[in-house]
GROMACS .gro file of C-alpha atoms in nm:
model
  276
    1MET     CA    1  -0.085  -2.124  -3.388
    2ALA     CA    2  -0.208  -2.181  -3.034
    3ARG     CA    3  -0.095  -2.501  -2.872
    4ALA     CA    4  -0.361  -2.764  -2.824
    5VAL     CA    5  -0.429  -2.848  -2.460
    6THR     CA    6  -0.483  -3.217  -2.398
    7SER     CA    7  -0.774  -3.334  -2.184
    8GLN     CA    8  -0.531  -3.485  -1.933
    9ARG     CA    9  -0.340  -3.162  -1.890
   10LYS     CA   10  -0.663  -2.965  -1.859
   11ALA     CA   11  -0.784  -3.203  -1.587
   12ILE     CA   12  -0.453  -3.171  -1.399
   13ASN     CA   13  -0.462  -2.791  -1.418
   14THR     CA   14  -0.822  -2.791  -1.298
   15ALA     CA   15  -0.738  -3.020  -1.006
   16ILE     CA   16  -0.442  -2.801  -0.908
   17ALA     CA   17  -0.656  -2.487  -0.926
   18TRP     CA   18  -0.930  -2.640  -0.710
   19THR     CA   19  -0.673  -2.763  -0.458
   20ILE     CA   20  -0.512  -2.420  -0.426
   21GLY     CA   21  -0.855  -2.258  -0.401
   22PHE     CA   22  -0.960  -2.500  -0.128
   23LEU     CA   23  -0.640  -2.439   0.072
   24ILE     CA   24  -0.695  -2.063   0.052
   25PHE     CA   25  -1.061  -2.092   0.154
   26PHE     CA   26  -1.006  -2.357   0.424
   27PRO     CA   27  -0.943  -2.115   0.717
   28ILE     CA   28  -1.275  -1.943   0.640
   29LEU     CA   29  -1.451  -2.280   0.610
   30TRP     CA   30  -1.302  -2.395   0.940
   31THR     CA   31  -1.416  -2.074   1.111
   32ILE     CA   32  -1.771  -2.122   0.981
   33LEU     CA   33  -1.780  -2.487   1.092
   34THR     CA   34  -1.640  -2.402   1.436
   35SER     CA   35  -1.915  -2.146   1.487
   36PHE     CA   36  -2.167  -2.433   1.492
   37LYS     CA   37  -1.976  -2.637   1.753
   38THR     CA   38  -1.992  -2.636   2.129
   39GLU     CA   39  -1.692  -2.494   2.312
   40GLY     CA   40  -1.584  -2.846   2.407
   41THR     CA   41  -1.600  -2.970   2.049
   42ALA     CA   42  -1.421  -2.657   1.924
   43ILE     CA   43  -1.109  -2.739   2.128
   44ALA     CA   44  -1.126  -3.117   2.084
   45ASP     CA   45  -0.802  -3.300   2.005
   46PRO     CA   46  -0.791  -3.439   1.743
   47PRO     CA   47  -1.008  -3.174   1.574
   48VAL     CA   48  -1.359  -3.266   1.464
   49PHE     CA   49  -1.431  -3.161   1.108
   50LEU     CA   50  -1.789  -3.246   1.005
   51PHE     CA   51  -1.927  -3.515   1.233
   52PHE     CA   52  -2.037  -3.324   1.542
   53ASP     CA   53  -2.360  -3.205   1.701
   54TRP     CA   54  -2.444  -2.880   1.521
   55THR     CA   55  -2.579  -2.598   1.738
   56LEU     CA   56  -2.690  -2.234   1.696
   57GLU     CA   57  -2.621  -2.154   2.060
   58ASN     CA   58  -2.310  -1.948   1.981
   59TYR     CA   59  -2.502  -1.718   1.748
   60ALA     CA   60  -2.774  -1.671   2.009
   61VAL     CA   61  -2.516  -1.580   2.274
   62VAL     CA   62  -2.341  -1.337   2.039
   63GLN     CA   63  -2.672  -1.169   1.954
   64GLU     CA   64  -2.763  -1.136   2.322
   65ARG     CA   65  -2.422  -1.005   2.423
   66SER     CA   66  -2.357  -0.756   2.141
   67ASN     CA   67  -2.550  -0.513   1.925
   68TYR     CA   68  -2.444  -0.667   1.596
   69MET     CA   69  -2.644  -0.426   1.378
   70ARG     CA   70  -2.469  -0.122   1.526
   71PHE     CA   71  -2.126  -0.269   1.448
   72LEU     CA   72  -2.246  -0.366   1.099
   73TRP     CA   73  -2.382  -0.018   1.029
   74ASN     CA   74  -2.053   0.140   1.142
   75SER     CA   75  -1.860  -0.091   0.907
   76VAL     CA   76  -2.086  -0.003   0.615
   77ILE     CA   77  -2.050   0.372   0.676
   78ILE     CA   78  -1.673   0.361   0.733
   79ALA     CA   79  -1.589   0.126   0.444
   80GLY     CA   80  -1.840   0.276   0.202
   81GLY     CA   81  -1.764   0.636   0.294
   82SER     CA   82  -1.386   0.600   0.270
   83THR     CA   83  -1.414   0.421  -0.065
   84LEU     CA   84  -1.654   0.676  -0.215
   85LEU     CA   85  -1.447   0.971  -0.093
   86GLY     CA   86  -1.130   0.805  -0.221
   87VAL     CA   87  -1.276   0.759  -0.570
   88ILE     CA   88  -1.394   1.122  -0.580
   89VAL     CA   89  -1.041   1.239  -0.498
   90ALA     CA   90  -0.859   0.978  -0.709
   91VAL     CA   91  -1.047   1.015  -1.041
   92PRO     CA   92  -0.918   1.370  -1.115
   93ALA     CA   93  -0.570   1.277  -0.989
   94ALA     CA   94  -0.554   0.963  -1.207
   95TRP     CA   95  -0.691   1.161  -1.505
   96ALA     CA   96  -0.415   1.422  -1.468
   97MET     CA   97  -0.145   1.155  -1.446
   98ALA     CA   98  -0.282   0.955  -1.739
   99PHE     CA   99  -0.357   1.236  -1.986
  100VAL     CA  100  -0.135   1.530  -1.886
  101PRO     CA  101   0.219   1.438  -1.999
  102SER     CA  102   0.487   1.467  -1.731
  103ARG     CA  103   0.823   1.305  -1.681
  104ARG     CA  104   0.758   1.288  -1.308
  105THR     CA  105   0.434   1.085  -1.327
  106LYS     CA  106   0.595   0.748  -1.261
  107ASP     CA  107   0.806   0.892  -0.981
  108ILE     CA  108   0.496   1.036  -0.816
  109LEU     CA  109   0.310   0.707  -0.848
  110LEU     CA  110   0.601   0.514  -0.698
  111TRP     CA  111   0.629   0.765  -0.415
  112MET     CA  112   0.256   0.735  -0.342
  113LEU     CA  113   0.276   0.356  -0.344
  114SER     CA  114   0.585   0.363  -0.120
  115THR     CA  115   0.378   0.524   0.156
  116LYS     CA  116   0.197   0.188   0.191
  117MET     CA  117   0.528   0.034   0.296
  118LEU     CA  118   0.542   0.243   0.614
  119PRO     CA  119   0.436   0.039   0.920
  120ALA     CA  120   0.106   0.176   1.044
  121VAL     CA  121   0.226   0.180   1.403
  122GLY     CA  122   0.490   0.435   1.298
  123VAL     CA  123   0.226   0.706   1.256
  124LEU     CA  124  -0.028   0.584   1.511
  125TYR     CA  125   0.087   0.813   1.792
  126PRO     CA  126   0.067   1.145   1.602
  127ILE     CA  127  -0.267   1.054   1.442
  128TYR     CA  128  -0.402   0.946   1.781
  129LEU     CA  129  -0.298   1.279   1.935
  130ILE     CA  130  -0.449   1.473   1.643
  131CYS     CA  131  -0.780   1.290   1.690
  132ILE     CA  132  -0.779   1.371   2.063
  133GLU     CA  133  -0.690   1.737   1.998
  134LEU     CA  134  -0.970   1.774   1.743
  135GLY     CA  135  -1.217   1.579   1.956
  136VAL     CA  136  -1.278   1.318   1.685
  137LEU     CA  137  -1.153   1.006   1.862
  138ASP     CA  138  -1.412   0.728   1.825
  139ASN     CA  139  -1.571   0.921   1.538
  140ARG     CA  140  -1.690   0.764   1.211
  141ALA     CA  141  -1.615   1.071   0.999
  142ALA     CA  142  -1.254   1.075   1.121
  143LEU     CA  143  -1.213   0.705   1.037
  144VAL     CA  144  -1.361   0.762   0.691
  145ILE     CA  145  -1.097   1.028   0.618
  146ILE     CA  146  -0.810   0.827   0.769
  147LEU     CA  147  -0.892   0.507   0.579
  148MET     CA  148  -0.944   0.707   0.260
  149LEU     CA  149  -0.596   0.856   0.291
  150ILE     CA  150  -0.445   0.516   0.371
  151ASN     CA  151  -0.597   0.349   0.062
  152LEU     CA  152  -0.575   0.649  -0.170
  153PRO     CA  153  -0.240   0.543  -0.328
  154ILE     CA  154  -0.392   0.208  -0.432
  155ILE     CA  155  -0.704   0.378  -0.571
  156VAL     CA  156  -0.502   0.629  -0.773
  157TRP     CA  157  -0.264   0.361  -0.903
  158MET     CA  158  -0.545   0.131  -1.016
  159LEU     CA  159  -0.746   0.409  -1.181
  160TYR     CA  160  -0.435   0.540  -1.354
  161THR     CA  161  -0.377   0.193  -1.500
  162TYR     CA  162  -0.734   0.173  -1.630
  163PHE     CA  163  -0.735   0.530  -1.766
  164ARG     CA  164  -0.415   0.461  -1.961
  165GLU     CA  165  -0.607   0.202  -2.166
  166ILE     CA  166  -0.854   0.467  -2.290
  167PRO     CA  167  -0.748   0.634  -2.618
  168GLY     CA  168  -0.662   0.999  -2.561
  169GLU     CA  169  -0.811   1.086  -2.900
  170ILE     CA  170  -1.159   1.032  -2.758
  171LEU     CA  171  -1.102   1.298  -2.494
  172GLU     CA  172  -0.953   1.531  -2.753
  173ALA     CA  173  -1.264   1.490  -2.967
  174ALA     CA  174  -1.480   1.577  -2.666
  175ARG     CA  175  -1.277   1.895  -2.612
  176MET     CA  176  -1.317   1.991  -2.976
  177ASP     CA  177  -1.693   1.951  -2.933
  178GLY     CA  178  -1.680   2.204  -2.652
  179ALA     CA  179  -1.680   1.975  -2.347
  180SER     CA  180  -1.547   2.137  -2.031
  181LEU     CA  181  -1.294   1.961  -1.810
  182ARG     CA  182  -1.571   1.862  -1.568
  183ASN     CA  183  -1.790   1.720  -1.846
  184GLU     CA  184  -1.492   1.543  -2.000
  185ILE     CA  185  -1.422   1.357  -1.675
  186LEU     CA  186  -1.785   1.294  -1.578
  187TYR     CA  187  -1.950   1.211  -1.910
  188VAL     CA  188  -1.668   1.080  -2.130
  189LEU     CA  189  -1.388   0.932  -1.921
  190THR     CA  190  -1.583   0.788  -1.626
  191PRO     CA  191  -1.844   0.589  -1.828
  192MET     CA  192  -1.568   0.433  -2.041
  193ALA     CA  193  -1.377   0.324  -1.730
  194ILE     CA  194  -1.677   0.185  -1.539
  195PRO     CA  195  -1.535  -0.173  -1.524
  196GLY     CA  196  -1.206  -0.048  -1.383
  197ILE     CA  197  -1.374   0.192  -1.140
  198ALA     CA  198  -1.610  -0.083  -1.022
  199SER     CA  199  -1.325  -0.325  -0.950
  200THR     CA  200  -1.134  -0.047  -0.772
  201VAL     CA  201  -1.437   0.031  -0.557
  202LEU     CA  202  -1.488  -0.336  -0.469
  203LEU     CA  203  -1.125  -0.400  -0.377
  204ASN     CA  204  -1.094  -0.088  -0.166
  205PHE     CA  205  -1.427  -0.151   0.005
  206ILE     CA  206  -1.293  -0.493   0.107
  207LEU     CA  207  -0.967  -0.339   0.229
  208ALA     CA  208  -1.153  -0.081   0.438
  209TRP     CA  209  -1.398  -0.343   0.568
  210ASN     CA  210  -1.111  -0.567   0.685
  211GLU     CA  211  -0.901  -0.287   0.834
  212ALA     CA  212  -0.836  -0.376   1.197
  213PHE     CA  213  -0.534  -0.179   1.317
  214TRP     CA  214  -0.681   0.169   1.286
  215THR     CA  215  -1.035   0.077   1.381
  216LEU     CA  216  -0.922  -0.098   1.699
  217ASN     CA  217  -0.694   0.187   1.806
  218LEU     CA  218  -0.914   0.483   1.715
  219THR     CA  219  -1.255   0.358   1.827
  220ALA     CA  220  -1.412   0.257   2.156
  221VAL     CA  221  -1.791   0.232   2.141
  222ASP     CA  222  -1.971   0.478   1.914
  223ALA     CA  223  -1.774   0.421   1.591
  224ALA     CA  224  -1.658   0.063   1.654
  225PRO     CA  225  -1.700  -0.152   1.339
  226LEU     CA  226  -1.712  -0.529   1.301
  227THR     CA  227  -1.337  -0.568   1.359
  228ALA     CA  228  -1.393  -0.440   1.713
  229PHE     CA  229  -1.695  -0.668   1.736
  230ILE     CA  230  -1.469  -0.969   1.672
  231ALA     CA  231  -1.197  -0.846   1.909
  232SER     CA  232  -1.449  -0.815   2.192
  233TYR     CA  233  -1.466  -1.196   2.209
  234SER     CA  234  -1.102  -1.221   2.313
  235SER     CA  235  -1.112  -1.177   2.689
  236PRO     CA  236  -0.864  -1.211   2.980
  237GLU     CA  237  -1.058  -1.517   3.093
  238GLY     CA  238  -0.952  -1.698   2.776
  239LEU     CA  239  -1.052  -1.752   2.417
  240PHE     CA  240  -1.399  -1.890   2.353
  241PHE     CA  241  -1.328  -2.035   2.011
  242ALA     CA  242  -1.685  -2.128   1.918
  243LYS     CA  243  -1.829  -1.788   2.009
  244LEU     CA  244  -1.531  -1.610   1.852
  245SER     CA  245  -1.589  -1.809   1.532
  246ALA     CA  246  -1.959  -1.718   1.538
  247ALA     CA  247  -1.872  -1.349   1.571
  248SER     CA  248  -1.613  -1.380   1.293
  249THR     CA  249  -1.863  -1.554   1.064
  250MET     CA  250  -2.120  -1.280   1.123
  251ALA     CA  251  -1.853  -1.019   1.045
  252ILE     CA  252  -1.726  -1.174   0.722
  253ALA     CA  253  -2.062  -1.293   0.589
  254PRO     CA  254  -2.162  -0.960   0.426
  255ILE     CA  255  -1.830  -0.921   0.246
  256LEU     CA  256  -1.834  -1.286   0.134
  257ILE     CA  257  -2.181  -1.240  -0.013
  258LEU     CA  258  -2.075  -0.916  -0.183
  259GLY     CA  259  -1.767  -1.086  -0.329
  260TRP     CA  260  -1.968  -1.383  -0.452
  261PHE     CA  261  -2.225  -1.175  -0.639
  262SER     CA  262  -1.972  -0.927  -0.778
  263GLN     CA  263  -1.701  -1.175  -0.880
  264LYS     CA  264  -1.773  -1.140  -1.253
  265GLN     CA  265  -1.751  -0.762  -1.233
  266LEU     CA  266  -1.437  -0.789  -1.025
  267VAL     CA  267  -1.264  -1.021  -1.272
  268ARG     CA  268  -1.378  -0.806  -1.563
  269GLY     CA  269  -1.234  -0.498  -1.399
  270LEU     CA  270  -0.905  -0.662  -1.305
  271THR     CA  271  -0.856  -0.781  -1.665
  272PHE     CA  272  -0.970  -0.447  -1.811
  273GLY     CA  273  -0.730  -0.364  -2.092
  274ALA     CA  274  -0.537  -0.689  -2.060
  275VAL     CA  275  -0.662  -0.824  -2.393
  276LYS     CA  276  -0.639  -0.610  -2.703
   0.00000   0.00000   0.00000
């Protein structure tokens, strides 16, 4: 029998959850608020939280100084392209690991995941030289491939977890009905794993969108995404906190909106198979 939860305990748990959520979200909230301050108010001591003269001047300056839409379009292409390419590569790989028995599957998965533990700076130099040699430095297609390879272990691991929750008998029945391997993956496996695939796509799109190390080191002008857009407001003359916050708010706004509207799908995908 499930234990009854008292109203008092439920209220305490709710208060704790809201407190933790607020603490996690507070840096983003502070950035958004700072973007509406003057530079003097932004560096005031003690800090001013809500009661200040709100202004849109920082956003106007950022728009005049930078081509925001070009940076935004580069971010969409790089994040979306790397995620889509990663899913195309990862679905067959995760299918093979989930439904083709092998004693080495777990070892392979752990090895793939271990590559994420390597500091990115450790492979920056060779990748930088390869990009120069191939003439693809500051190129969106090159960044799409690089970010896809970086996030591929996570994509494969997540899809493998979701595919393992699908009964193998369903795929066997499709084979008995004459389905080819391609049709089995496209028309039987993929539709059944849509929640898991959707959450994988969302998470990896966010990871690619927020990637700063590779985008800052492998781009200059043509392929520079929003991470470079933010970094451009750190200058030798000093940090302009209000304008930097405005640029940061403009950069994170699309992904915040995407996360807000897709939160149900994201939660559904992350709990896919958790309840029998």
